[in-house]
C-alpha cells in the first residue's frame, strides 16, 4: 500500500456504505508548537514592549525623569562637597599636596574613563551599575575638585552659579520646546572633536589669553548644545531602563560646561 493510500481513512457518509476519503492535515510546525496558542493570536492585539521613553505612559515617563534627576542631583551634590573640601580644607593645603602628587589627578582620570566604559556594559545590572556609577562619580568629583582648586575661590563660585542657572534654563527650554533637536548631533560631534584636538595642542603649545578665551567660549557653546541635545534624546530616544546612562550624560555635560565657564571667567579676570 502506498503512503498516500495509508493517509486516507474511510469515514461513513450520510449514505451507508459510501466511504469518504479524508487526507490528514500535516502536524504543526516547530515554531507554532513552541509558541502555543499565542502563535495564532492577532498580532495587532499583542502588547508591544516599550522601546523609547516617548512611547511610554505618563507614569513611566515621570518615574524615569524622577530617577534621572535624583541620581544627577546626588552626583552634583557629592561633587560640590568634594570640591569644597579640596579647596578650603586645612587652609587650602590641598593645592600644595596635589602639586607634589600630580599622579593622583591622572590616576583619577584614567579610573573615571575605565569606569565609564564599564558602566556601558553593566548599566542595567543592579547593583553593579550603582557600584560602578559611584566609582565614576568619585573620580570625576576628585578630578573637577583638583581643577577648581587651582582657581580663585570667587571665580569658582561665580562659575558654579552661572553653570547651574544656565543648565536649568536649557533643560526647561528643551522640555517645553516642540522642536526636534536630534539634527544638531553631527555638528556637536565635530565640534567636540575639534575641542579635543585644541586641548592636545594646548598641552604642548600653550595659547595666549585671547586664544584661550576664544576656545573656552566655543567650548561653553558646544556643551550648551550638548545639554539641549542630550536632554532631548533622553526624553525621546532612550529606553526607560537607561536612567543611569541618562544621568551620566547630563552630569558630564554639566561638568564640562562648568569647566569652560570657569576658564572664561578666569581669562576675563586675568590682568
Short mmCIF file of C-alpha atoms in Angstrom, two decimals:
data_model
loop_
_atom_site.label_atom_id
_atom_site.label_comp_id
_atom_site.label_asym_id
_atom_site.label_seq_id
_atom_site.Cartn_x
_atom_site.Cartn_y
_atom_site.Cartn_z
CA UNK A 1 0.00 0.00 0.00
CA UNK A 2 1.39 3.40 -0.94
CA UNK A 3 1.96 6.21 1.58
CA UNK A 4 -0.84 8.25 0.02
CA UNK A 5 -3.25 5.36 0.48
CA UNK A 6 -2.17 4.93 4.10
CA UNK A 7 -3.04 8.57 4.80
CA UNK A 8 -6.61 8.07 3.60
CA UNK A 9 -9.11 6.99 6.25
CA UNK A 10 -12.69 5.87 5.29
CA UNK A 11 -15.46 7.62 7.19
CA UNK A 12 -19.21 6.92 6.96
CA UNK A 13 -21.12 9.48 4.96
CA UNK A 14 -24.81 10.19 5.11
CA UNK A 15 -25.31 7.21 2.82
CA UNK A 16 -24.39 3.98 4.48
CA UNK A 17 -21.51 2.16 2.90
CA UNK A 18 -20.32 5.16 0.87
CA UNK A 19 -16.79 5.95 2.11
CA UNK A 20 -15.42 9.47 2.15
CA UNK A 21 -11.67 10.00 1.69
CA UNK A 22 -10.15 12.39 4.21
CA UNK A 23 -6.48 13.43 3.99
CA UNK A 24 -4.93 14.11 7.38
CA UNK A 25 -3.53 17.62 7.94
CA UNK A 26 0.24 17.88 8.49
CA UNK A 27 1.42 18.38 12.07
CA UNK A 28 2.02 21.95 13.24
CA UNK A 29 5.42 23.46 12.59
CA UNK A 30 8.04 23.57 15.31
CA UNK A 31 7.63 27.34 15.61
CA UNK A 32 3.88 27.05 16.10
CA UNK A 33 4.33 24.23 18.59
CA UNK A 34 6.78 26.27 20.65
CA UNK A 35 4.65 29.41 20.53
CA UNK A 36 1.49 27.63 21.63
CA UNK A 37 -1.81 29.43 21.29
CA UNK A 38 -0.12 32.84 21.01
CA UNK A 39 1.23 31.87 17.58
CA UNK A 40 -2.25 32.12 16.13
CA UNK A 41 -3.20 35.28 18.03
CA UNK A 42 -3.87 38.54 16.28
CA UNK A 43 -0.52 40.41 16.05
CA UNK A 44 -2.29 43.74 16.49
CA UNK A 45 -3.71 42.60 19.83
CA UNK A 46 -0.30 41.71 21.28
CA UNK A 47 1.19 44.06 23.87
CA UNK A 48 4.20 45.78 22.32
CA UNK A 49 7.20 46.38 24.60
CA UNK A 50 8.19 49.97 25.31
CA UNK A 51 11.30 50.79 23.28
CA UNK A 52 11.57 54.56 23.66
CA UNK A 53 10.51 56.77 26.53
CA UNK A 54 8.30 58.83 24.22
CA UNK A 55 6.14 55.72 23.65
CA UNK A 56 5.71 55.05 27.37
CA UNK A 57 2.82 56.11 29.55
CA UNK A 58 2.85 59.19 31.74
CA UNK A 59 3.59 57.19 34.89
CA UNK A 60 6.65 55.52 33.34
CA UNK A 61 7.90 58.85 31.98
CA UNK A 62 7.54 60.56 35.35
CA UNK A 63 9.30 57.68 37.09
CA UNK A 64 12.16 57.78 34.59
CA UNK A 65 12.63 61.55 34.90
CA UNK A 66 12.49 61.30 38.70
CA UNK A 67 15.22 58.62 38.72
CA UNK A 68 17.45 60.51 36.28
CA UNK A 69 17.36 63.83 38.09
CA UNK A 70 17.60 62.24 41.54
CA UNK A 71 20.81 60.47 40.50
CA UNK A 72 22.06 63.66 38.83
CA UNK A 73 21.34 65.72 41.96
CA UNK A 74 23.25 63.19 44.09
CA UNK A 75 26.21 63.32 41.71
CA UNK A 76 26.24 67.12 41.69
CA UNK A 77 25.88 67.36 45.47
CA UNK A 78 28.74 64.93 46.04
CA UNK A 79 30.94 66.74 43.51
CA UNK A 80 30.28 70.12 45.13
CA UNK A 81 31.08 68.67 48.57
CA UNK A 82 34.33 67.10 47.40
CA UNK A 83 35.33 70.24 45.52
CA UNK A 84 34.64 72.47 48.53
CA UNK A 85 36.67 70.20 50.81
CA UNK A 86 39.58 70.19 48.40
CA UNK A 87 39.53 73.99 48.07
CA UNK A 88 39.02 75.05 51.67
CA UNK A 89 40.09 72.15 53.92
CA UNK A 90 43.17 72.88 56.07
CA UNK A 91 43.52 76.37 54.70
CA UNK A 92 43.82 75.23 51.10
CA UNK A 93 46.72 72.87 51.76
CA UNK A 94 45.39 70.50 49.10
CA UNK A 95 46.89 72.73 46.40
CA UNK A 96 50.35 72.02 47.77
CA UNK A 97 49.62 68.30 48.11
CA UNK A 98 48.36 67.91 44.54
CA UNK A 99 51.36 69.89 43.25
CA UNK A 100 53.61 67.22 44.78
CA UNK A 101 51.35 64.30 43.79
CA UNK A 102 50.21 65.07 40.26
CA UNK A 103 49.91 61.34 39.61
CA UNK A 104 46.71 61.26 41.71
CA UNK A 105 44.99 63.58 39.22
CA UNK A 106 45.91 61.43 36.23
CA UNK A 107 45.02 58.19 38.01
CA UNK A 108 41.56 59.55 38.81
CA UNK A 109 41.08 60.50 35.15
CA UNK A 110 42.05 57.02 33.97
CA UNK A 111 39.85 55.27 36.53
CA UNK A 112 36.94 57.55 35.63
CA UNK A 113 37.35 56.67 31.94
CA UNK A 114 37.56 52.93 32.65
CA UNK A 115 34.53 53.03 34.94
CA UNK A 116 32.56 54.94 32.28
CA UNK A 117 33.33 52.24 29.70
CA UNK A 118 32.43 49.54 32.23
CA UNK A 119 29.18 51.30 33.03
CA UNK A 120 28.00 50.92 29.43
CA UNK A 121 28.14 47.13 29.89
CA UNK A 122 26.51 46.93 33.34
CA UNK A 123 24.07 49.85 33.04
CA UNK A 124 21.07 47.55 33.60
CA UNK A 125 22.67 45.14 36.07
CA UNK A 126 21.74 46.12 39.62
CA UNK A 127 23.64 46.58 41.97
CA UNK A 128 26.79 46.63 39.81
CA UNK A 129 25.58 49.63 37.85
CA UNK A 130 25.34 51.69 41.04
CA UNK A 131 28.73 50.45 42.27
CA UNK A 132 30.46 51.47 39.04
CA UNK A 133 28.48 54.73 38.98
CA UNK A 134 29.74 55.55 42.48
CA UNK A 135 33.37 54.92 41.46
CA UNK A 136 32.91 57.06 38.35
CA UNK A 137 31.31 59.91 40.30
CA UNK A 138 34.03 59.88 42.96
CA UNK A 139 36.81 60.02 40.36
CA UNK A 140 35.09 62.79 38.41
CA UNK A 141 34.50 64.77 41.61
CA UNK A 142 38.17 64.42 42.52
CA UNK A 143 39.25 65.50 39.03
CA UNK A 144 36.94 68.51 38.94
CA UNK A 145 37.84 69.45 42.51
CA UNK A 146 41.52 69.35 41.62
CA UNK A 147 40.99 71.60 38.61
CA UNK A 148 38.80 74.04 40.57
CA UNK A 149 41.32 74.29 43.42
CA UNK A 150 43.77 75.94 41.02
CA UNK A 151 41.46 78.93 40.52
CA UNK A 152 40.45 81.79 42.78
CA UNK A 153 37.52 80.79 45.02
CA UNK A 154 35.48 83.83 43.95
CA UNK A 155 35.81 82.88 40.28
CA UNK A 156 34.85 79.27 41.09
CA UNK A 157 31.72 80.40 42.94
CA UNK A 158 30.74 82.64 40.03
CA UNK A 159 31.21 79.74 37.61
CA UNK A 160 29.10 77.42 39.77
CA UNK A 161 26.19 79.87 39.91
CA UNK A 162 26.30 80.65 36.18
CA UNK A 163 26.59 76.96 35.26
CA UNK A 164 23.64 75.85 37.38
CA UNK A 165 21.46 78.70 36.16
CA UNK A 166 22.32 78.12 32.51
CA UNK A 167 21.88 74.34 32.81
CA UNK A 168 18.45 74.77 34.40
CA UNK A 169 17.31 77.22 31.71
CA UNK A 170 18.49 74.95 28.88
CA UNK A 171 16.77 71.95 30.45
CA UNK A 172 13.43 73.74 30.84
CA UNK A 173 13.71 75.16 27.32
CA UNK A 174 14.30 71.70 25.82
CA UNK A 175 11.48 70.06 27.75
CA UNK A 176 8.99 72.77 26.78
CA UNK A 177 10.10 73.05 23.16
CA UNK A 178 8.40 71.08 20.38
CA UNK A 179 11.46 71.29 18.12
CA UNK A 180 13.38 68.15 17.09
CA UNK A 181 16.94 68.74 18.31
CA UNK A 182 18.34 65.42 17.05
CA UNK A 183 19.64 67.16 13.92
CA UNK A 184 22.34 69.09 15.79
CA UNK A 185 24.11 65.87 16.81
CA UNK A 186 26.61 65.70 13.90
CA UNK A 187 27.61 69.35 14.39
CA UNK A 188 28.21 68.74 18.10
CA UNK A 189 30.31 65.63 17.43
CA UNK A 190 32.57 67.52 15.02
CA UNK A 191 32.86 70.47 17.42
CA UNK A 192 33.78 68.18 20.32
CA UNK A 193 36.46 66.50 18.22
CA UNK A 194 37.89 69.93 17.35
CA UNK A 195 37.96 70.88 21.05
CA UNK A 196 39.83 67.67 21.88
CA UNK A 197 42.45 68.46 19.23
CA UNK A 198 42.79 72.01 20.56
CA UNK A 199 43.25 70.61 24.06
CA UNK A 200 46.11 68.36 22.96
CA UNK A 201 47.79 71.23 21.13
CA UNK A 202 47.49 73.47 24.18
CA UNK A 203 49.29 70.91 26.35
CA UNK A 204 52.45 71.23 24.25
CA UNK A 205 51.99 74.73 22.79
CA UNK A 206 50.04 76.88 25.26
CA UNK A 207 47.76 79.52 23.76
CA UNK A 208 47.76 83.17 24.74
CA UNK A 209 44.90 84.65 26.75
CA UNK A 210 42.84 85.73 23.72
CA UNK A 211 43.09 82.34 22.02
CA UNK A 212 42.30 80.52 25.26
CA UNK A 213 39.28 82.75 25.81
CA UNK A 214 38.04 82.07 22.28
CA UNK A 215 38.36 78.30 22.73
CA UNK A 216 36.64 78.48 26.12
CA UNK A 217 33.69 80.38 24.64
CA UNK A 218 33.36 77.83 21.82
CA UNK A 219 33.56 75.00 24.37
CA UNK A 220 30.84 76.55 26.52
CA UNK A 221 28.58 76.95 23.48
CA UNK A 222 29.22 73.35 22.42
CA UNK A 223 28.24 71.98 25.83
CA UNK A 224 25.19 74.23 25.94
CA UNK A 225 24.27 72.47 22.72
CA UNK A 226 25.06 69.08 24.25
CA UNK A 227 22.81 69.86 27.21
CA UNK A 228 19.92 70.55 24.83
CA UNK A 229 20.74 67.58 22.58
CA UNK A 230 21.18 65.04 25.38
CA UNK A 231 18.06 66.22 27.21
CA UNK A 232 16.03 65.82 24.03
CA UNK A 233 17.49 62.39 23.22
CA UNK A 234 16.95 61.20 26.79
CA UNK A 235 13.28 62.18 26.74
CA UNK A 236 12.62 60.78 23.27
CA UNK A 237 15.18 58.20 22.18
CA UNK A 238 16.22 56.31 25.31
CA UNK A 239 14.64 53.26 26.91
CA UNK A 240 13.00 53.73 30.34
CA UNK A 241 15.63 51.30 31.68
CA UNK A 242 18.57 53.53 30.72
CA UNK A 243 18.17 56.06 33.53
CA UNK A 244 21.75 55.51 34.77
CA UNK A 245 23.36 56.43 31.45
CA UNK A 246 20.94 59.34 31.06
CA UNK A 247 22.10 60.79 34.38
CA UNK A 248 25.75 60.26 33.44
CA UNK A 249 25.31 62.08 30.12
CA UNK A 250 23.77 65.12 31.81
CA UNK A 251 26.39 65.02 34.57
CA UNK A 252 29.22 65.15 32.03
CA UNK A 253 27.50 67.97 30.14
CA UNK A 254 27.23 69.96 33.36
CA UNK A 255 30.84 69.37 34.40
CA UNK A 256 32.27 70.32 31.02
CA UNK A 257 30.08 73.40 30.84
CA UNK A 258 31.35 74.39 34.30
CA UNK A 259 35.00 73.96 33.32
CA UNK A 260 34.66 76.10 30.20
CA UNK A 261 32.76 78.83 32.04
CA UNK A 262 35.48 78.72 34.71
CA UNK A 263 38.11 79.26 32.02
CA UNK A 264 36.14 82.16 30.53
CA UNK A 265 35.84 83.94 33.87
CA UNK A 266 39.47 83.30 34.71
CA UNK A 267 40.63 84.74 31.36
CA UNK A 268 38.41 87.79 31.79
CA UNK A 269 39.77 88.43 35.29
CA UNK A 270 43.38 87.90 34.31
CA UNK A 271 45.37 91.10 34.11
#
